[in-house]
XYZ file of C-alpha atoms in Angstrom:
699
model
C 31.196 70.178 162.331
C 30.639 67.530 164.733
C 33.963 65.432 163.866
C 33.332 65.692 159.711
C 36.384 66.006 157.869
C 37.293 70.085 156.305
C 38.259 70.093 152.354
C 40.799 71.784 151.637
C 38.624 74.939 148.807
C 39.209 74.627 145.199
C 40.581 78.087 143.686
C 36.695 78.254 142.177
C 35.432 78.301 145.086
C 38.519 81.207 147.143
C 36.982 83.417 144.278
C 33.728 83.061 144.733
C 33.901 82.894 148.686
C 36.866 86.497 147.955
C 33.976 87.815 146.125
C 30.795 87.548 148.804
C 33.639 89.067 151.115
C 33.543 92.232 149.175
C 29.731 91.951 148.597
C 29.308 91.293 152.558
C 31.951 94.155 153.020
C 30.361 96.444 151.473
C 26.523 96.534 152.419
C 27.788 95.544 156.213
C 29.515 99.404 155.673
C 25.877 100.749 154.699
C 24.632 98.681 157.561
C 26.119 100.571 159.717
C 25.660 104.128 158.291
C 22.511 103.760 158.798
C 22.187 102.405 162.027
C 24.370 105.345 162.885
C 22.363 107.389 161.938
C 18.799 105.806 163.109
C 17.957 105.720 159.450
C 14.549 103.347 158.297
C 14.353 103.538 155.208
C 12.755 101.876 152.907
C 16.100 101.361 150.065
C 17.934 101.051 154.279
C 15.483 98.203 155.695
C 16.438 96.204 151.905
C 20.494 96.346 151.789
C 19.615 94.637 156.498
C 17.764 92.271 154.398
C 19.857 90.852 151.944
C 22.822 91.556 154.778
C 20.990 88.992 157.234
C 20.442 86.685 154.281
C 23.343 86.239 153.143
C 25.329 86.482 156.819
C 22.997 85.772 159.319
C 25.444 85.475 162.402
C 25.549 89.339 162.150
C 24.506 90.676 165.779
C 24.416 93.660 164.901
C 22.363 93.689 161.962
C 19.817 91.886 164.048
C 19.498 94.025 166.169
C 19.224 97.193 163.367
C 16.414 94.829 162.154
C 13.674 95.428 166.150
C 14.476 99.406 165.579
C 13.648 99.524 162.505
C 10.491 97.442 163.173
C 9.456 99.285 165.939
C 9.700 103.021 163.631
C 7.367 100.779 161.422
C 4.502 100.007 164.351
C 4.800 103.494 165.135
C 3.806 104.410 162.593
C 0.974 101.540 161.497
C -2.719 102.953 160.634
C -5.081 98.947 161.356
C -4.173 95.907 161.947
C -3.440 94.702 159.253
C -0.376 97.419 158.813
C 1.428 95.481 161.952
C 0.992 92.005 159.847
C 2.310 92.474 156.994
C 5.196 93.762 158.968
C 5.899 90.605 161.094
C 4.511 89.056 157.976
C 7.955 90.689 156.681
C 9.919 89.966 159.837
C 9.212 85.925 160.180
C 10.048 85.573 156.137
C 13.312 86.793 156.548
C 14.302 85.020 159.739
C 13.033 81.883 157.507
C 15.465 82.938 154.563
C 18.456 83.433 157.049
C 17.410 79.567 159.048
C 17.269 78.294 155.274
C 21.109 79.315 155.372
C 22.697 79.174 158.702
C 19.986 76.848 160.725
C 22.271 77.054 163.582
C 22.332 81.126 164.197
C 21.682 82.412 167.463
C 20.719 86.210 165.866
C 17.815 84.622 163.412
C 16.410 82.270 165.733
C 16.027 85.423 168.905
C 15.130 87.595 166.126
C 11.873 85.493 165.257
C 11.016 84.854 169.314
C 10.939 88.216 169.380
C 8.561 89.349 166.636
C 6.414 85.738 168.111
C 6.284 87.411 171.655
C 4.309 91.103 169.541
C 1.176 88.298 168.793
C -0.514 89.212 164.895
C 1.797 85.104 164.432
C 0.050 82.450 164.534
C 1.646 79.524 166.249
C 0.187 76.307 164.589
C 2.044 77.761 161.893
C 5.241 77.714 164.257
C 4.942 74.299 164.806
C 5.114 73.207 160.865
C 8.207 74.884 160.272
C 9.751 73.500 163.526
C 8.233 69.642 162.322
C 10.715 71.799 158.444
C 13.145 72.328 159.818
C 13.667 69.471 162.523
C 13.387 66.491 159.511
C 16.486 68.123 158.543
C 18.131 68.193 161.524
C 15.843 66.492 163.738
C 19.053 66.863 166.814
C 18.856 71.015 166.861
C 18.652 72.356 169.913
C 18.456 76.417 168.728
C 14.663 74.206 166.960
C 14.298 72.101 170.156
C 14.398 76.195 172.258
C 12.375 77.505 170.245
C 10.146 75.032 170.890
C 10.145 75.174 174.201
C 9.053 78.670 173.536
C 6.334 78.274 171.740
C 4.574 75.366 173.633
C 4.441 77.590 175.714
C 2.975 80.457 174.310
C 0.849 77.509 172.491
C -0.379 76.099 176.909
C 0.187 72.335 174.982
C -0.264 70.259 177.949
C 3.076 69.015 179.339
C 1.916 64.688 178.530
C 1.486 65.748 174.856
C 5.002 67.268 174.141
C 6.286 63.823 176.453
C 4.368 61.622 173.233
C 6.310 63.969 170.526
C 9.509 63.172 172.560
C 8.724 59.374 172.387
C 8.412 59.566 168.926
C 11.837 61.620 168.143
C 13.329 58.594 170.303
C 11.565 56.532 168.743
C 12.894 57.388 164.815
C 15.943 58.509 166.362
C 17.412 56.625 169.956
C 20.628 59.159 169.460
C 18.997 62.070 168.999
C 20.081 63.679 171.959
C 18.030 67.113 172.307
C 14.860 65.040 172.384
C 16.549 63.027 175.321
C 16.440 66.578 177.151
C 13.578 67.297 176.239
C 12.207 65.300 177.864
C 13.957 65.517 180.654
C 13.065 69.416 181.225
C 9.235 67.948 180.660
C 9.152 65.284 183.661
C 10.865 67.714 185.793
C 7.569 70.290 185.108
C 5.263 66.740 185.755
C 7.159 65.368 188.215
C 6.834 68.541 190.907
C 3.008 68.893 189.504
C 2.593 65.281 190.981
C 2.481 65.932 194.983
C 4.446 62.166 196.694
C 6.829 60.406 196.214
C 4.969 57.851 194.295
C 4.063 59.698 191.825
C 8.383 60.533 191.065
C 9.430 56.706 191.391
C 6.565 55.230 189.209
C 7.182 58.404 186.608
C 11.582 57.329 187.144
C 10.708 53.849 187.321
C 9.298 53.696 183.878
C 12.072 56.078 182.882
C 15.015 53.409 183.586
C 13.048 50.966 181.683
C 12.498 53.418 178.487
C 16.247 54.326 178.989
C 17.548 50.889 179.244
C 16.236 49.783 175.474
C 18.508 52.338 173.781
C 21.553 51.770 175.993
C 22.088 47.839 175.254
C 20.256 48.739 171.234
C 23.900 50.687 171.177
C 26.417 51.206 174.384
C 27.922 53.181 172.103
C 26.248 56.147 171.950
C 26.057 58.151 174.605
C 22.605 60.383 174.635
C 20.276 57.315 176.283
C 23.648 57.350 178.942
C 24.126 60.926 179.811
C 19.910 61.063 180.706
C 20.774 58.042 182.902
C 22.432 59.757 184.523
C 19.798 62.575 184.825
C 17.346 59.808 185.829
C 20.454 58.283 188.797
C 20.533 62.055 190.173
C 16.304 62.236 190.756
C 16.907 58.895 192.381
C 19.625 60.180 195.049
C 18.087 64.049 195.340
C 17.527 64.494 199.037
C 15.826 68.028 201.314
C 19.302 70.415 202.356
C 21.409 68.050 205.414
C 23.270 69.283 208.280
C 26.334 66.160 207.813
C 29.700 67.446 209.629
C 30.074 70.304 212.254
C 33.208 70.984 213.506
C 33.310 71.478 216.201
C 31.397 67.524 216.164
C 28.480 66.087 218.728
C 30.381 65.667 221.932
C 33.098 67.498 221.928
C 35.485 68.959 224.567
C 37.402 71.128 223.332
C 40.079 72.843 225.631
C 41.232 77.225 223.565
C 44.653 78.447 224.597
C 47.165 82.017 223.289
C 50.057 79.319 224.115
C 49.716 75.502 224.192
C 49.821 75.611 227.281
C 47.227 74.006 230.066
C 48.819 74.884 233.771
C 51.943 74.514 232.350
C 51.915 71.189 230.379
C 51.443 70.733 226.670
C 47.438 70.000 225.237
C 46.828 67.465 222.064
C 47.083 68.985 219.291
C 43.753 67.086 218.765
C 42.162 68.286 221.544
C 43.428 71.723 221.166
C 42.851 74.545 219.239
C 45.606 77.815 219.627
C 44.025 81.343 219.362
C 45.992 84.557 220.242
C 42.396 86.379 219.193
C 41.085 84.314 222.076
C 37.999 83.497 219.465
C 37.502 79.770 217.993
C 36.192 78.628 215.004
C 32.171 76.656 214.273
C 32.534 75.198 211.123
C 28.612 73.685 209.471
C 28.664 71.272 206.387
C 26.185 70.693 204.412
C 25.362 68.018 202.160
C 24.505 70.229 198.588
C 24.905 73.937 199.008
C 22.135 76.682 200.717
C 22.479 79.614 201.353
C 21.023 81.566 204.229
C 23.366 80.377 207.051
C 22.643 83.568 208.938
C 21.692 84.488 212.567
C 18.238 84.282 212.991
C 18.661 80.695 211.128
C 21.527 79.434 212.891
C 21.122 80.122 216.981
C 24.227 79.391 219.212
C 23.838 79.398 222.982
C 26.612 79.910 224.915
C 27.382 82.006 228.368
C 30.948 84.256 227.628
C 30.746 84.546 223.988
C 31.707 87.829 223.777
C 30.040 90.189 220.781
C 27.003 90.766 219.328
C 25.075 87.963 216.525
C 27.250 86.259 213.994
C 28.298 86.950 211.504
C 27.989 83.670 209.182
C 30.362 83.193 206.434
C 29.564 80.856 203.128
C 33.016 78.616 202.344
C 33.566 78.633 198.856
C 30.363 80.202 198.030
C 29.437 80.746 194.311
C 28.907 84.267 192.681
C 24.858 83.329 194.696
C 26.766 83.112 197.882
C 25.117 79.438 197.931
C 28.240 77.040 199.621
C 28.208 73.635 201.899
C 30.780 75.328 203.909
C 29.698 77.520 206.610
C 32.035 80.025 209.080
C 31.456 81.928 211.834
C 33.362 82.760 215.354
C 32.731 82.119 219.628
C 34.776 85.284 220.680
C 35.749 84.006 224.549
C 36.508 87.513 226.399
C 39.892 88.041 228.315
C 38.065 87.792 231.481
C 37.781 84.264 231.065
C 39.725 82.047 232.249
C 38.532 78.602 233.731
C 39.390 74.840 233.135
C 34.862 75.076 233.752
C 33.506 73.739 230.116
C 30.631 75.710 228.829
C 28.819 73.893 226.802
C 27.523 75.767 223.922
C 23.800 74.920 222.263
C 23.998 74.924 217.498
C 20.957 74.557 216.420
C 20.788 74.475 213.178
C 17.028 75.994 210.892
C 16.613 76.985 213.929
C 13.786 79.051 212.020
C 12.689 78.804 207.845
C 15.431 80.409 205.666
C 17.903 77.793 204.761
C 17.090 77.152 201.416
C 19.105 74.770 197.801
C 19.805 76.323 195.276
C 16.172 74.554 193.804
C 14.898 76.018 197.081
C 14.623 73.088 199.113
C 14.166 73.935 202.712
C 16.295 72.314 204.917
C 15.542 70.507 207.300
C 15.958 70.889 211.684
C 19.524 69.607 212.737
C 20.733 70.209 216.852
C 24.907 69.527 217.608
C 26.369 70.221 220.957
C 29.926 70.835 222.355
C 31.844 71.903 225.443
C 34.863 74.138 225.096
C 36.932 74.763 228.205
C 39.525 78.863 228.055
C 42.461 78.413 230.186
C 44.122 80.804 232.179
C 47.293 81.850 229.589
C 50.679 82.057 230.797
C 51.636 85.373 228.954
C 55.514 83.718 230.122
C 54.459 81.127 228.476
C 53.912 82.875 225.234
C 56.403 85.841 225.367
C 59.694 82.514 225.281
C 58.333 80.360 223.253
C 60.010 79.878 219.686
C 59.418 77.817 216.662
C 61.757 75.656 215.362
C 61.359 74.975 211.390
C 58.630 72.496 210.694
C 60.343 69.331 208.720
C 58.550 66.791 206.595
C 61.223 64.758 206.318
C 59.445 60.346 207.279
C 61.930 59.890 210.820
C 60.002 63.457 211.831
C 56.628 60.867 211.912
C 55.441 57.520 213.551
C 52.299 55.160 212.370
C 49.994 55.891 215.447
C 48.101 53.121 213.687
C 51.884 50.797 215.096
C 52.070 52.816 217.769
C 50.229 50.623 220.880
C 51.996 53.100 223.755
C 49.975 56.410 221.795
C 46.848 55.431 223.221
C 46.219 58.619 224.865
C 46.681 60.391 220.603
C 44.814 57.444 219.015
C 41.521 58.326 221.276
C 41.633 61.426 220.696
C 41.605 60.752 217.535
C 38.341 58.264 217.752
C 36.551 61.228 219.721
C 36.143 63.217 216.962
C 35.785 60.862 214.638
C 33.128 61.456 211.768
C 29.414 62.304 213.025
C 26.425 62.431 210.977
C 23.490 65.194 211.875
C 20.244 63.972 210.735
C 20.967 61.668 208.567
C 17.456 60.708 206.125
C 17.153 57.338 205.402
C 17.026 56.723 202.211
C 13.983 54.960 200.525
C 13.851 51.003 200.385
C 12.755 52.740 196.556
C 15.975 54.076 195.347
C 18.323 51.377 197.319
C 16.287 48.874 195.048
C 16.164 50.813 191.950
C 19.520 51.171 192.689
C 20.266 47.562 192.989
C 19.042 46.815 189.800
C 20.291 49.315 187.927
C 24.097 47.651 188.884
C 22.695 44.734 188.026
C 21.512 45.664 185.022
C 24.624 47.499 183.685
C 26.496 44.423 184.576
C 24.374 42.626 182.443
C 25.964 44.957 179.740
C 29.208 44.561 181.084
C 29.806 41.039 179.914
C 28.649 41.025 176.651
C 30.832 44.572 175.929
C 33.799 46.716 177.005
C 31.682 49.656 176.943
C 33.686 52.279 178.672
C 30.652 54.247 178.987
C 28.710 52.184 180.117
C 31.628 50.917 183.164
C 31.673 55.348 183.902
C 28.075 55.118 184.596
C 28.796 51.261 186.760
C 30.893 53.568 188.973
C 28.720 56.170 189.748
C 25.764 53.944 189.754
C 28.610 52.381 192.694
C 29.370 55.854 193.624
C 25.644 56.295 195.004
C 25.067 52.603 196.395
C 27.710 54.073 198.455
C 25.672 57.316 199.260
C 23.073 55.727 200.348
C 24.080 52.565 202.897
C 26.158 55.527 204.414
C 22.606 56.881 205.335
C 20.510 54.036 206.490
C 23.894 51.775 208.081
C 26.816 54.164 208.982
C 29.022 51.300 210.178
C 29.835 50.468 207.052
C 32.620 51.912 205.038
C 34.956 48.906 204.451
C 31.786 46.625 203.310
C 31.069 48.765 199.981
C 32.343 49.391 196.768
C 34.914 51.802 196.951
C 37.950 48.670 195.397
C 35.529 47.849 192.358
C 35.378 51.606 192.029
C 38.124 52.177 191.522
C 39.549 49.867 189.412
C 37.086 50.222 187.413
C 38.234 54.593 186.875
C 42.132 52.758 186.311
C 40.838 50.938 183.052
C 39.019 54.192 181.767
C 41.838 55.702 181.861
C 43.828 53.250 180.185
C 40.621 52.760 177.507
C 40.390 56.265 176.926
C 43.155 58.748 177.501
C 42.156 61.567 176.234
C 39.629 62.044 179.269
C 42.467 60.918 181.246
C 41.579 64.316 184.199
C 38.691 63.495 184.391
C 39.612 60.353 185.150
C 41.915 60.817 187.112
C 39.480 63.124 188.988
C 37.036 60.970 189.701
C 39.823 58.288 191.046
C 40.611 60.673 192.935
C 37.442 61.479 194.785
C 36.552 58.032 194.936
C 39.846 56.996 197.438
C 39.163 59.997 199.345
C 35.635 58.435 200.240
C 37.302 55.367 200.624
C 39.605 56.210 203.178
C 38.039 58.910 205.105
C 35.003 56.272 205.567
C 36.012 55.208 208.981
C 37.779 56.017 212.154
C 39.988 52.941 211.197
C 41.350 54.417 207.425
C 41.493 57.218 208.778
C 44.109 56.002 211.282
C 46.310 54.289 208.391
C 47.371 57.289 207.357
C 47.692 59.066 210.494
C 50.981 59.797 211.769
C 52.617 61.648 215.003
C 54.759 64.352 214.405
C 57.422 65.088 216.918
C 58.828 68.422 217.757
C 61.308 68.644 221.227
C 61.763 72.439 221.677
C 58.362 73.159 220.509
C 55.459 72.998 222.861
C 52.754 73.906 219.976
C 54.010 71.012 218.041
C 54.493 68.095 220.994
C 52.989 65.343 220.262
C 51.845 66.634 217.360
C 49.430 64.267 214.813
C 49.399 64.748 210.864
C 47.237 63.394 208.581
C 49.504 62.201 205.487
C 48.045 62.134 201.948
C 51.425 62.302 200.375
C 52.266 59.953 196.991
C 48.670 58.813 196.131
C 49.024 60.623 192.912
C 45.367 62.423 193.767
C 44.728 64.879 191.714
C 41.335 66.516 193.268
C 40.797 67.244 196.591
C 36.898 66.328 198.234
C 35.551 65.208 201.378
C 36.503 67.479 203.064
C 33.899 68.188 205.475
C 36.086 64.596 206.617
C 38.614 66.132 208.502
C 37.563 69.426 210.252
C 39.585 67.885 212.772
C 42.986 67.883 211.181
C 46.077 70.923 211.658
C 48.001 68.838 209.938
C 48.209 68.007 205.952
C 51.151 65.963 203.947
C 48.901 66.508 200.223
C 52.933 65.647 199.171
C 53.876 64.245 195.416
C 50.505 64.087 194.076
C 48.835 65.919 190.640
C 47.187 68.817 192.298
C 46.506 71.925 190.732
C 43.373 73.429 192.253
C 43.491 73.332 196.371
C 39.699 73.952 196.106
C 38.410 71.896 199.484
C 40.496 73.466 202.080
C 38.867 76.446 202.263
C 36.427 74.311 204.937
C 39.241 72.966 207.269
C 39.730 75.805 209.106
C 41.693 74.204 212.311
C 44.653 73.849 209.507
C 48.892 75.135 210.667
C 50.642 72.922 208.760
C 49.654 72.116 204.828
C 52.208 70.126 202.305
C 51.101 71.154 199.053
C 54.844 70.660 198.073
C 55.492 68.059 193.970
C 51.887 68.638 192.761
C 51.003 70.253 189.188
C 49.984 74.067 191.362
C 50.482 75.985 187.990
C 49.932 79.634 189.322
C 49.845 80.824 193.525
C 45.574 81.897 192.079
C 45.063 78.389 192.624
C 46.021 78.826 195.806
C 43.321 80.904 196.549
C 41.231 79.184 198.350
C 43.461 78.782 201.443
C 43.667 82.567 201.533
C 40.785 81.890 203.681
C 42.559 79.740 205.780
C 43.202 82.174 209.194
C 45.195 79.817 211.209
C 48.357 78.190 208.673
C 51.329 79.175 209.881
C 53.439 76.497 208.076
C 53.312 76.000 203.619
C 55.327 74.304 201.139
C 54.198 74.656 197.177
C 58.237 73.934 196.728
C 58.703 71.783 193.380
C 54.756 72.466 191.607
C 55.131 74.483 188.635
C 53.932 77.909 189.698
C 55.581 80.470 186.771
C 56.213 77.314 184.407
C 53.334 77.911 181.835
C 53.590 81.265 179.257
C 50.192 81.063 179.320
C 48.086 80.506 182.694
C 44.687 81.007 182.139
C 43.928 79.485 185.780
C 45.865 83.850 186.669
C 42.908 85.374 185.313
C 40.718 83.140 187.286
C 40.596 85.568 190.163
C 40.134 89.349 190.695
C 42.913 91.230 190.062
C 43.704 92.957 193.084
C 45.008 96.245 190.547
C 40.734 96.346 189.714
C 39.097 99.073 191.680
C 35.822 96.937 191.999
C 37.303 94.696 193.634
C 38.654 96.800 197.060
C 42.129 96.141 197.775
C 44.571 98.017 200.398
C 47.749 97.804 198.348
C 50.226 100.364 199.582
C 50.940 101.440 195.451
C 53.975 104.291 197.619
C 55.994 101.254 200.242
C 56.258 98.725 196.887
C 56.868 101.393 194.088
C 60.005 102.927 197.069
C 61.547 98.918 196.803
C 61.579 98.889 193.316
C 59.399 96.032 193.175
C 56.665 95.855 190.115
C 53.351 95.268 191.624
C 51.951 93.702 187.777
C 53.765 91.090 188.112
C 53.337 90.069 191.995
C 49.339 90.890 192.099
C 48.446 87.144 192.342
C 50.807 86.731 195.222
C 49.073 89.235 197.014
C 45.738 88.230 196.431
C 47.052 84.640 198.260
C 49.487 85.737 200.428
C 48.895 89.036 201.848
C 45.854 88.137 205.064
C 47.389 84.803 206.013
C 49.767 85.223 208.828
C 52.634 82.597 208.087
C 55.615 81.780 210.071
C 57.129 79.239 207.675
C 57.353 79.116 204.192
C 58.326 76.924 201.312
C 58.317 77.933 197.197
C 61.717 76.993 196.237
C 61.732 74.572 193.281
C 58.998 77.080 191.165
C 60.352 79.016 188.672
C 59.113 82.601 189.000
C 60.823 82.318 192.799
C 63.421 85.220 192.603
C 64.903 88.223 194.878
C 62.444 90.108 193.478
C 59.970 87.980 194.388
C 61.078 86.545 198.158
C 61.357 91.006 198.950
C 57.725 91.288 198.168
C 56.954 88.704 200.178
C 58.635 89.348 203.083
C 56.836 93.074 202.741
C 53.164 91.319 202.964
C 54.273 88.444 205.685
C 56.203 90.405 208.081
C 55.675 87.835 210.560
C 57.933 85.416 208.239
C 60.365 83.000 210.694
C 61.675 80.890 207.771
C 62.089 81.169 203.946
C 63.304 77.933 202.030
C 64.997 76.893 205.135
C 66.020 80.122 205.755
C 66.099 81.556 208.300
C 64.815 85.283 208.468
C 66.510 87.932 210.047
């Protein structure tokens, strides 16, 4: 239990344990027989009592007790009989808890008895006091205490004082700190206005600081400090970026041509279906994005109300990024720009997980839909895309690429309707940074360094609200240095620090256009009109283990993420313009880890070569996705077609799940243990438009 070393049992202990197991199996067999036959006699109930007092973890035993209690209550003649039945159950639970204080079944059964009434909440509080003296941090007891105080309607202020006393008794009591956060959440919701919240949080920062300076290596206070930081930064949901960005001039083409001249890919989007993606990114996950809450005004949009789709939605259909498409009919062919105006939160309905409403935001752009040249569309052929160094030229070092750089400038990060950071928030974060640095000057505390990194990131966020052009002046270099130190100090949590380092690095790289230009390159392909003078963002070789800040890269069509440490590509689903993607030489260990790219309908070129797909005999990520073999998911498998080809469906369902809806022309999968002739044949079956596979042209 919590780091306590186990001792090998003695011979006597082993024999006693064996005898106890025999008795428990006998009692269990009898109880199951009673349960199956619905026998609730006194003898049967006594058997269940013996079993549960010896083994409180027997869930079926507790369920049987509930049924037996219900049976007894129905035949009770008066209130005294009812009270006697319930008191007996409370006595049983108390004995069971003495055997195992952390028995879920026992605590739930006690709650169930209390919900019947006829029991004293004062007695329960006294009993809790005894239990919490034995184990002050037991979260079962604290959960039960919240249940009792709600029944008894004890004021939150009184319970807050109780947590204060418990923390003064032992500031390492994480459960007391957690209960304090629950109580303060209720109290701050009840107090109207920001001043009440600011006063409460200010006092709590001072309160927890005493614990942090007393024992910097104890994590309980630091976790509470993290909760206070989250409350300080809490904002209403807002639209932070969108694509197309405000003021953009977009050109939609079928084949990459406009009056016989190729277009800069940054300025145009190629779509045979003549539809254009619109992406909205919020500062937190929201729901309620639909044609009622978001209005799109466009003269030549073909179709009824727009359907908004959540990207990376959780099971509750909340998502930070949302997608819809503008459809243009074939008769719309003109160099005249069509104006598109979008109003987000036109009417109330877009809300966050906490229920906070989204503020109204406006954005607009223009779209040109030129006459598409069918002759060029028919003759256009695509050569194999190469990711070799000689194919790229750094934009920042080529003055002659002025037009290309200007194109990127048009699509720099645009944040709509930013919230202003309050003076109190800025002052509070600044004060906490100063105290954290003071503490670290006296002790080399790893969780202190982690907190300082988080505080600096919070400070950067607040600065971005107030002064969006100051990205180069804030603390990213210090944050990255802190995470490098933590990787050396605490190798057990290396993966977490690598992820946080990656998120901070991507924040730094996307903080302004100038930093992005350092990683922007021009790709030259002379014979492919759609690829002529194309812009590529190269984030290769940066040791990235996690993706972030994708809301700042919505304009990217060609992305190189090779030679990193990525195990997942979560976040890429927001890049709906992405056509060319290099994920080679990462640590992706299954096709299911690529699931987010299923949403990238514009993707034509994908390189996942030299990863670890198929290298692990047990791959848990493979089972995080619902198998298409599951009828509950819904699928379009043609079983006979694959069976006739000698392909085993069970071996490749995850590949089918990822690739079946993509329109890939080029795919690189070599260097992965899973690759064999059968898999390649399977991929040809599900992607008939594939022209290149592992560097070889397909017939």
